[in-house]
Coordinates of C-alpha atoms and ligand atoms in Angstrom, one line a residue:
X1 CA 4.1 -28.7 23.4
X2 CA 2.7 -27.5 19.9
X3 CA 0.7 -24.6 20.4
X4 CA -3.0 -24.3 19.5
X5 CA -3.7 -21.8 17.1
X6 CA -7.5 -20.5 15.9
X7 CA -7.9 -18.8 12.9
X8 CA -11.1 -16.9 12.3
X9 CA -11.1 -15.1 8.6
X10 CA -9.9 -16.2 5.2
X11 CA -5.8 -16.8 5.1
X12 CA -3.8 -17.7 2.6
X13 CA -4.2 -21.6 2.2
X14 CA -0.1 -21.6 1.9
X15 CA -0.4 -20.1 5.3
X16 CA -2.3 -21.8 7.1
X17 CA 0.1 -25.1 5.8
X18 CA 3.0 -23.6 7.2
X19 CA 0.7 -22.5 10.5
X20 CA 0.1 -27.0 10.7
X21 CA 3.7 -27.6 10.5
X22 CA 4.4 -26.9 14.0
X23 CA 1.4 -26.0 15.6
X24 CA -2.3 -27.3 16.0
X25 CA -4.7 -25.2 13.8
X26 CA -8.3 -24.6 14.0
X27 CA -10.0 -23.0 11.0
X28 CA -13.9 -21.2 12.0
X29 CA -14.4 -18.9 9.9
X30 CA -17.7 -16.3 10.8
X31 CA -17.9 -16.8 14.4
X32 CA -20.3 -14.7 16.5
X33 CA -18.2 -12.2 19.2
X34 CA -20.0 -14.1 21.3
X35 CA -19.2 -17.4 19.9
X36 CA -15.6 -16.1 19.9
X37 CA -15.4 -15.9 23.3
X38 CA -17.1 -19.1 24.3
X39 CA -13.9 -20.5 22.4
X40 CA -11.4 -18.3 22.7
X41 CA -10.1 -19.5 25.8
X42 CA -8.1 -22.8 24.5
X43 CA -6.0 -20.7 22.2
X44 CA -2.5 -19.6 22.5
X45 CA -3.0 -17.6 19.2
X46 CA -5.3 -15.9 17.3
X47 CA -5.0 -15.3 13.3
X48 CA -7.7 -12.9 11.8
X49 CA -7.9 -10.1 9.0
X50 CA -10.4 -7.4 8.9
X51 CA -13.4 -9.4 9.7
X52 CA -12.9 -10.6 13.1
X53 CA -13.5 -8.2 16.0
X54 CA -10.5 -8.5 18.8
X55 CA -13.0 -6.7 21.6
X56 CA -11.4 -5.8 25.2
X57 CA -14.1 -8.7 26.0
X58 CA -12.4 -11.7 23.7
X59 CA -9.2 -10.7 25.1
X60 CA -9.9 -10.6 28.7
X61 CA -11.4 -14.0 28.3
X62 CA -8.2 -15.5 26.5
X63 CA -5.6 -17.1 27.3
X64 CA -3.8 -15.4 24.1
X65 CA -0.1 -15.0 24.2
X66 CA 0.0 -13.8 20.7
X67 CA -2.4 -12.3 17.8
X68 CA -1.9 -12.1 14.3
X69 CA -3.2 -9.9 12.1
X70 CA -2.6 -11.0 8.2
X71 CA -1.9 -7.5 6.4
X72 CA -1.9 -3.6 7.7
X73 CA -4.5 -2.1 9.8
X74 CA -4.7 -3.0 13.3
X75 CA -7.9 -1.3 14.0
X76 CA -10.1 -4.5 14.8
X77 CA -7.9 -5.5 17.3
X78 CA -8.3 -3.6 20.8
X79 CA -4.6 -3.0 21.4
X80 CA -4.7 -1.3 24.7
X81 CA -6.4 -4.6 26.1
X82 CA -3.6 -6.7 24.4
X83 CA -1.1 -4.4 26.1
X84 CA -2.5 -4.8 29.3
X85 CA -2.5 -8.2 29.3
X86 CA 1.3 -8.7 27.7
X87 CA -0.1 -10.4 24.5
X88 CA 1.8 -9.4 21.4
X89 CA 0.2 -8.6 18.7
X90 CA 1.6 -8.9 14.8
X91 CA 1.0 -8.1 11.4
X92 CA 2.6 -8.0 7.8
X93 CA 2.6 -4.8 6.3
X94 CA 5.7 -5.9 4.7
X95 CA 3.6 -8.6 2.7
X96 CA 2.5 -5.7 -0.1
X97 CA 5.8 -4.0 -0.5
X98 CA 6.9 -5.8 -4.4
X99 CA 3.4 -5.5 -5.5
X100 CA 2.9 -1.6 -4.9
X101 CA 6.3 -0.8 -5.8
X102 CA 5.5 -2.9 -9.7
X103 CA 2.1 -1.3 -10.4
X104 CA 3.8 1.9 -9.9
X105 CA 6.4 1.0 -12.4
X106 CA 3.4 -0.3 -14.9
X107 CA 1.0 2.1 -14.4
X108 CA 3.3 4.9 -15.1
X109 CA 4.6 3.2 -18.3
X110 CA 0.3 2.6 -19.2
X111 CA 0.5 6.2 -18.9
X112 CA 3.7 7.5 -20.9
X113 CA 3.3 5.0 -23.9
X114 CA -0.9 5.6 -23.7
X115 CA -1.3 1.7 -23.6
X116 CA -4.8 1.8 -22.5
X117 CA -6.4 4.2 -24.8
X118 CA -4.6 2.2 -27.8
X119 CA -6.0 -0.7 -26.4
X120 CA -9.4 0.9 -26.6
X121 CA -8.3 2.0 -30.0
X122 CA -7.7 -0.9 -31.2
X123 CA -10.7 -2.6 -29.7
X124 CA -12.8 -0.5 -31.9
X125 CA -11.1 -1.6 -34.9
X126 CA -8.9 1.8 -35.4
X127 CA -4.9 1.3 -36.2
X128 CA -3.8 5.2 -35.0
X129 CA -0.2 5.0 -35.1
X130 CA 0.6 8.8 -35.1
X131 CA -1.8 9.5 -32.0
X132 CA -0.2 7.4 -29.1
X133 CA 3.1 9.2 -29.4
X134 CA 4.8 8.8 -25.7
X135 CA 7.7 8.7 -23.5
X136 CA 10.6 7.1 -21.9
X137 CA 11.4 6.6 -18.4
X138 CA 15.2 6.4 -19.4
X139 CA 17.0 9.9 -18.4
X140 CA 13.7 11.3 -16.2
X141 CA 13.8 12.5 -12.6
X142 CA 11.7 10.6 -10.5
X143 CA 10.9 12.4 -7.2
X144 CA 10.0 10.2 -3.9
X145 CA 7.9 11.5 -0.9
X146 CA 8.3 8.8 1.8
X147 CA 11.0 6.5 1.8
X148 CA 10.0 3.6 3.7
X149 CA 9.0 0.2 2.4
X150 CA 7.6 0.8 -0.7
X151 CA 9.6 4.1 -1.4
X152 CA 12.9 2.0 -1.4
X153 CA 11.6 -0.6 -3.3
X154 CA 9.9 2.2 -6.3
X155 CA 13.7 3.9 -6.0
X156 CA 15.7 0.5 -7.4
X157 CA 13.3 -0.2 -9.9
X158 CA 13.8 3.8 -11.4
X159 CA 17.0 3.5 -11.0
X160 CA 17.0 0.4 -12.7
X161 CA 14.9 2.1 -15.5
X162 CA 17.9 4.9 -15.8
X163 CA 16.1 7.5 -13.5
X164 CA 17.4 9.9 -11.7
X165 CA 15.8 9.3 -7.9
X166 CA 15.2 13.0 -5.7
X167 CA 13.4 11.6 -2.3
X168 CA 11.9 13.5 0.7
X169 CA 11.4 11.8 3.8
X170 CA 12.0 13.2 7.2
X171 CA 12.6 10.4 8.8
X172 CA 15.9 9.6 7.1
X173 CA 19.3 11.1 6.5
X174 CA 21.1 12.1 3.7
X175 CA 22.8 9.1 3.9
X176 CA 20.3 6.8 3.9
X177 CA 19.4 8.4 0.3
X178 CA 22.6 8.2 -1.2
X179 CA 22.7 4.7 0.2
X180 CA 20.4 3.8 -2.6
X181 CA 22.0 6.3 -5.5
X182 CA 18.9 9.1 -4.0
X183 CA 19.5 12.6 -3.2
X184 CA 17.4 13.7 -0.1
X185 CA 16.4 17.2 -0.6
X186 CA 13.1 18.8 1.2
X187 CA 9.3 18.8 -0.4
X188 CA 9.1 21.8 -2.4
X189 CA 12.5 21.2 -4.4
X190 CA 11.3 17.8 -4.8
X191 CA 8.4 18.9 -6.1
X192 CA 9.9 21.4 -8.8
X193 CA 12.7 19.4 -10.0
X194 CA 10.8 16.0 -10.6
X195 CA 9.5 14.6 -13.8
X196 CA 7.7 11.9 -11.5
X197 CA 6.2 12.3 -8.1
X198 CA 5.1 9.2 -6.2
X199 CA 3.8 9.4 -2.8
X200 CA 4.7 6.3 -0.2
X201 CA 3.7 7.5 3.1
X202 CA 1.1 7.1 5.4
X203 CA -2.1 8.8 6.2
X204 CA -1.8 11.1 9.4
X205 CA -2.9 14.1 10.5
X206 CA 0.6 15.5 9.1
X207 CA 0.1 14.0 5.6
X208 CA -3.1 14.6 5.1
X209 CA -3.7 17.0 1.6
X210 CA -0.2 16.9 1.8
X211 CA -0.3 17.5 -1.7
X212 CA -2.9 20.5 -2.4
X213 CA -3.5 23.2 -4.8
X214 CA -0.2 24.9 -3.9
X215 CA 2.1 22.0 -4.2
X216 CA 0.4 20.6 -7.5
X217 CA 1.2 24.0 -9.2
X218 CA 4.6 23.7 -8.2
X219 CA 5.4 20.7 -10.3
X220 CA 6.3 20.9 -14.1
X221 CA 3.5 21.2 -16.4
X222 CA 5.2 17.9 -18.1
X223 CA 5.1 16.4 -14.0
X224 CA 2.9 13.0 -13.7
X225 CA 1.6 12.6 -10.1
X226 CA 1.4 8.9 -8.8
X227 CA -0.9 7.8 -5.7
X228 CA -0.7 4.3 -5.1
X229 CA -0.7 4.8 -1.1
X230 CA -3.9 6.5 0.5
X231 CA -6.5 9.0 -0.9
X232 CA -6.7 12.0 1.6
X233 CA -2.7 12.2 0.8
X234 CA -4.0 14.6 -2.4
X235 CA -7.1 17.1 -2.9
X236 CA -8.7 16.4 -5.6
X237 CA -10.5 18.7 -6.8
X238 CA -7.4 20.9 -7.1
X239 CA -5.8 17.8 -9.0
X240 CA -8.8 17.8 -11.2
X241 CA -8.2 21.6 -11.6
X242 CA -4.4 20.8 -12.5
X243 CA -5.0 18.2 -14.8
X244 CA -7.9 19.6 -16.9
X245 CA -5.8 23.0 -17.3
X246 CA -2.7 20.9 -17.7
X247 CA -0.4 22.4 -15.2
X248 CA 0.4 18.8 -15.2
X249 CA 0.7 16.3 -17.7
X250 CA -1.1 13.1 -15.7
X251 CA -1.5 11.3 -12.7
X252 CA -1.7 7.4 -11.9
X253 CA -4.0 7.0 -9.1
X254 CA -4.6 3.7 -7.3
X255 CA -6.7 4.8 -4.1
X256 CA -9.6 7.6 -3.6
X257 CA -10.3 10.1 -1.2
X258 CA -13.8 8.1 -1.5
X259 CA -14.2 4.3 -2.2
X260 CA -15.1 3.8 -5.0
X261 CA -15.0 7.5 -5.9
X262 CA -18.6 7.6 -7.3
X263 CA -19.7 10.8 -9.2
X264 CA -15.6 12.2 -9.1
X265 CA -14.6 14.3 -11.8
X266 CA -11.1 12.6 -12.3
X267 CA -13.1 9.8 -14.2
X268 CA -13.8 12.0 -16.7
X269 CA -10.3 12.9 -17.8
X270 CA -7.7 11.5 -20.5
X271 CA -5.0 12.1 -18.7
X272 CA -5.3 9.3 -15.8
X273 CA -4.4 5.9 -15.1
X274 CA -6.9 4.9 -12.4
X275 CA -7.1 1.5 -10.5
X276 CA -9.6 0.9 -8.3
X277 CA -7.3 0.2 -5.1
X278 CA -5.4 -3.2 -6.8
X279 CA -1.8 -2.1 -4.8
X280 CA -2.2 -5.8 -2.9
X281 CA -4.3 -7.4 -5.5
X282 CA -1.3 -10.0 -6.5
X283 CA -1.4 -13.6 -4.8
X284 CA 1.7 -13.1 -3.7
X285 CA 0.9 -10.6 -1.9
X286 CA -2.0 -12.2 -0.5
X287 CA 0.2 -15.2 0.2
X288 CA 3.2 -13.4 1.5
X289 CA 0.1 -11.6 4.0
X290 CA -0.9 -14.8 5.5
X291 CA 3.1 -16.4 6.2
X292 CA 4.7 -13.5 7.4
X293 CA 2.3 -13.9 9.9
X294 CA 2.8 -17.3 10.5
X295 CA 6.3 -16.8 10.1
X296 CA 6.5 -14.0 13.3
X297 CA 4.2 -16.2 15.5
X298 CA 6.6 -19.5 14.6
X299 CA 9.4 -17.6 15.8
X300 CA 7.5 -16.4 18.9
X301 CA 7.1 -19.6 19.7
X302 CA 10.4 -21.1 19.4
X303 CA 11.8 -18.3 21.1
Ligands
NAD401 P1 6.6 2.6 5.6 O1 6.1 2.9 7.0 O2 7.6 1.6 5.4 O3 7.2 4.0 5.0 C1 6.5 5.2 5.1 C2 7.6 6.3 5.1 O4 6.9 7.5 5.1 C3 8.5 6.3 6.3 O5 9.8 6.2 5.9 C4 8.2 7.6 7.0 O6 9.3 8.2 7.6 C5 7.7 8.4 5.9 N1 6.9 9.6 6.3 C6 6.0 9.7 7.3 N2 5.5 10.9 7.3 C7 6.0 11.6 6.3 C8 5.8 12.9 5.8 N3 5.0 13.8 6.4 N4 6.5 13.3 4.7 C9 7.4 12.4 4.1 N5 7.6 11.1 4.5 C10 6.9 10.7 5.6 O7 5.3 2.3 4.8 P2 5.2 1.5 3.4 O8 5.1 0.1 3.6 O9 6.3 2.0 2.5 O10 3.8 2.0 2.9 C11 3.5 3.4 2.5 C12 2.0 3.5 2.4 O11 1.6 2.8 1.2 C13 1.2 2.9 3.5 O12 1.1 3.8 4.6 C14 -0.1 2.7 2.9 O13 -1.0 3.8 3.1 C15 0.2 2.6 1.4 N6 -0.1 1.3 0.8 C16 -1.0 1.2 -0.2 C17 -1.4 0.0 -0.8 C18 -2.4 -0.1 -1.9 O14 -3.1 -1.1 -2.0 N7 -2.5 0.9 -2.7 C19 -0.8 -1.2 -0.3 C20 0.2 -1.1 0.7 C21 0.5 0.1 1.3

């Protein structure tokens, strides 16, 4: 019996190929909760992103044995409800991993060589050789704080670059480090010996301003900060302080502790890369977060 699958937001159109090949898909995209439920209960599986609301209500009427979610969060799923009733629920955080771990690599190298503001410079029909004198990656110490995922992934391509890769994580061993040429050592050594920081963990209560006023004066004043995980991980308005007096050379900043960060002061500044939140922005990425899904439920199903 192929299973019937309904998938409510926007997937990958790879995906939702892969989803036909052994399973009977329905695509309805901007269903009502209460349409949801009027449907829900012919489904075996449910795929959905952001958009769709998984209440305690859609659950309870289902017949679920399984729900996707195609990327990270899980907060518009009601997992307790899911629990109760023994559906599984997956996702793909896994699907952003090569994409965060790149535009850390080329952000930081925007940064050393000053790419973007001879770009500008160039635009406006200037030729400024002398001004956009930079740096190499080759021989620097890049330190890691977090050292799942994406950490690991950052770690080959500095070593890769000839860096010298410090990580902080305490949720591994020593041996896990050196398993990838790393030494583990703890925060604030990190922090003092690095030429690069780059931050890879989550957002929790324990993370949160992780990095503050005190930690940010710790690093060189040559250091270049990179935040391509949350905002909230940094404070910053003492990173603005930092960087304006340079205690620290620059920082590479993909996500804000405000979205877009409208009125912040770190706009302002020379020294900064800043994206505005493009660590998934690749279509693989955006492919990879549609089959992993359809991958896990494919093998639920067989199993
Ligand atoms: P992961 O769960 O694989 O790794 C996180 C690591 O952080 C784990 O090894 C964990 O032990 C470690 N950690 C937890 N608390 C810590 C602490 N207090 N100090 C040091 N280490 C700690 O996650 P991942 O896939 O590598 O992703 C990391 C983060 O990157 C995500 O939580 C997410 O916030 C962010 N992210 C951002 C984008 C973007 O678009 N910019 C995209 C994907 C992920």
């Amino acid at each position: 019996m192929r299973p019937k699958i309904l998938i409510t937001d926007r997937i990958h159109e790879v995906a939702i190929e892969e989803a036909r090949g052994f399973a009977d898909v329905d695509l309805n995209f901007g269903l009502s909760h209460e349409e949801l439920i009027e449907k829900i209960g012919k489904y075996d599986a449910l795929i959905v992103r952001s958009g769709t609301k998984v209440t305690k209500e859609v659950i309870e009427k289902s017949n679920l044995k399984i729900i996707g979610r195609a990327g990270v969060g899980l907060d518009n799923i009601d997992m307790e409800a899911a629990r109760k009733r023994g559906i599984m629920v997956v996702n793909s955080p896994e699907a952003s991993t090569i994409s965060v771990a790149e535009l850390v690599i080329g952000s930081l190298i925007a940064l050393m060589r000053n790419i973007i503001q001879a770009h500008t410079s160039m635009k406006e029909g200037k030729w400024e050789r002398s001004k956009f004198m930079g740096n190499e990656l080759f021989g620097k110490t890049m330190g890691i704080i977090g050292f799942g995922r994406i950490g690991r992934e950052v770690a080959l391509r500095a070593i890769a670059f000839g860096m010298d890769v410090l990580v902080y994580d305490p949720g591994i061993t020593g041996e896990d480090a050196r398993e990838y040429n790393c030494r583990l050592l703890d925060l604030d050594e990190l922090l003092k010996n690095s030429d690069i920081v780059t931050l890879h963990v989550p957002l929790t209560d324990a993370t949160r301003g992780m990095i503050d006023e005190r930690r940010l004066n710790m690093m060189k004043n040559s250091a270049i900060l990179v935040n391509i995980a949350r905002g909230g991980l940094v404070d910053e308005e003492a990173l603005y302080r930092v960087l304006k007096e340079n205690k620290i050379k620059g920082a590479v900043l993909d996500v804000f502790e405000e979205e877009p960060p409208r009125g912040s002061k770190l706009l302002g500044l020379d020294n900064v890369v800043l994206t505005p939140h493009l660590g998934a922005s690749t279509d693989e990425a955006q492919i990879n977060a549609g089959t992993v899904v359809v991958e896990k439920i494919k093998n639920f199903f067989r199993e």
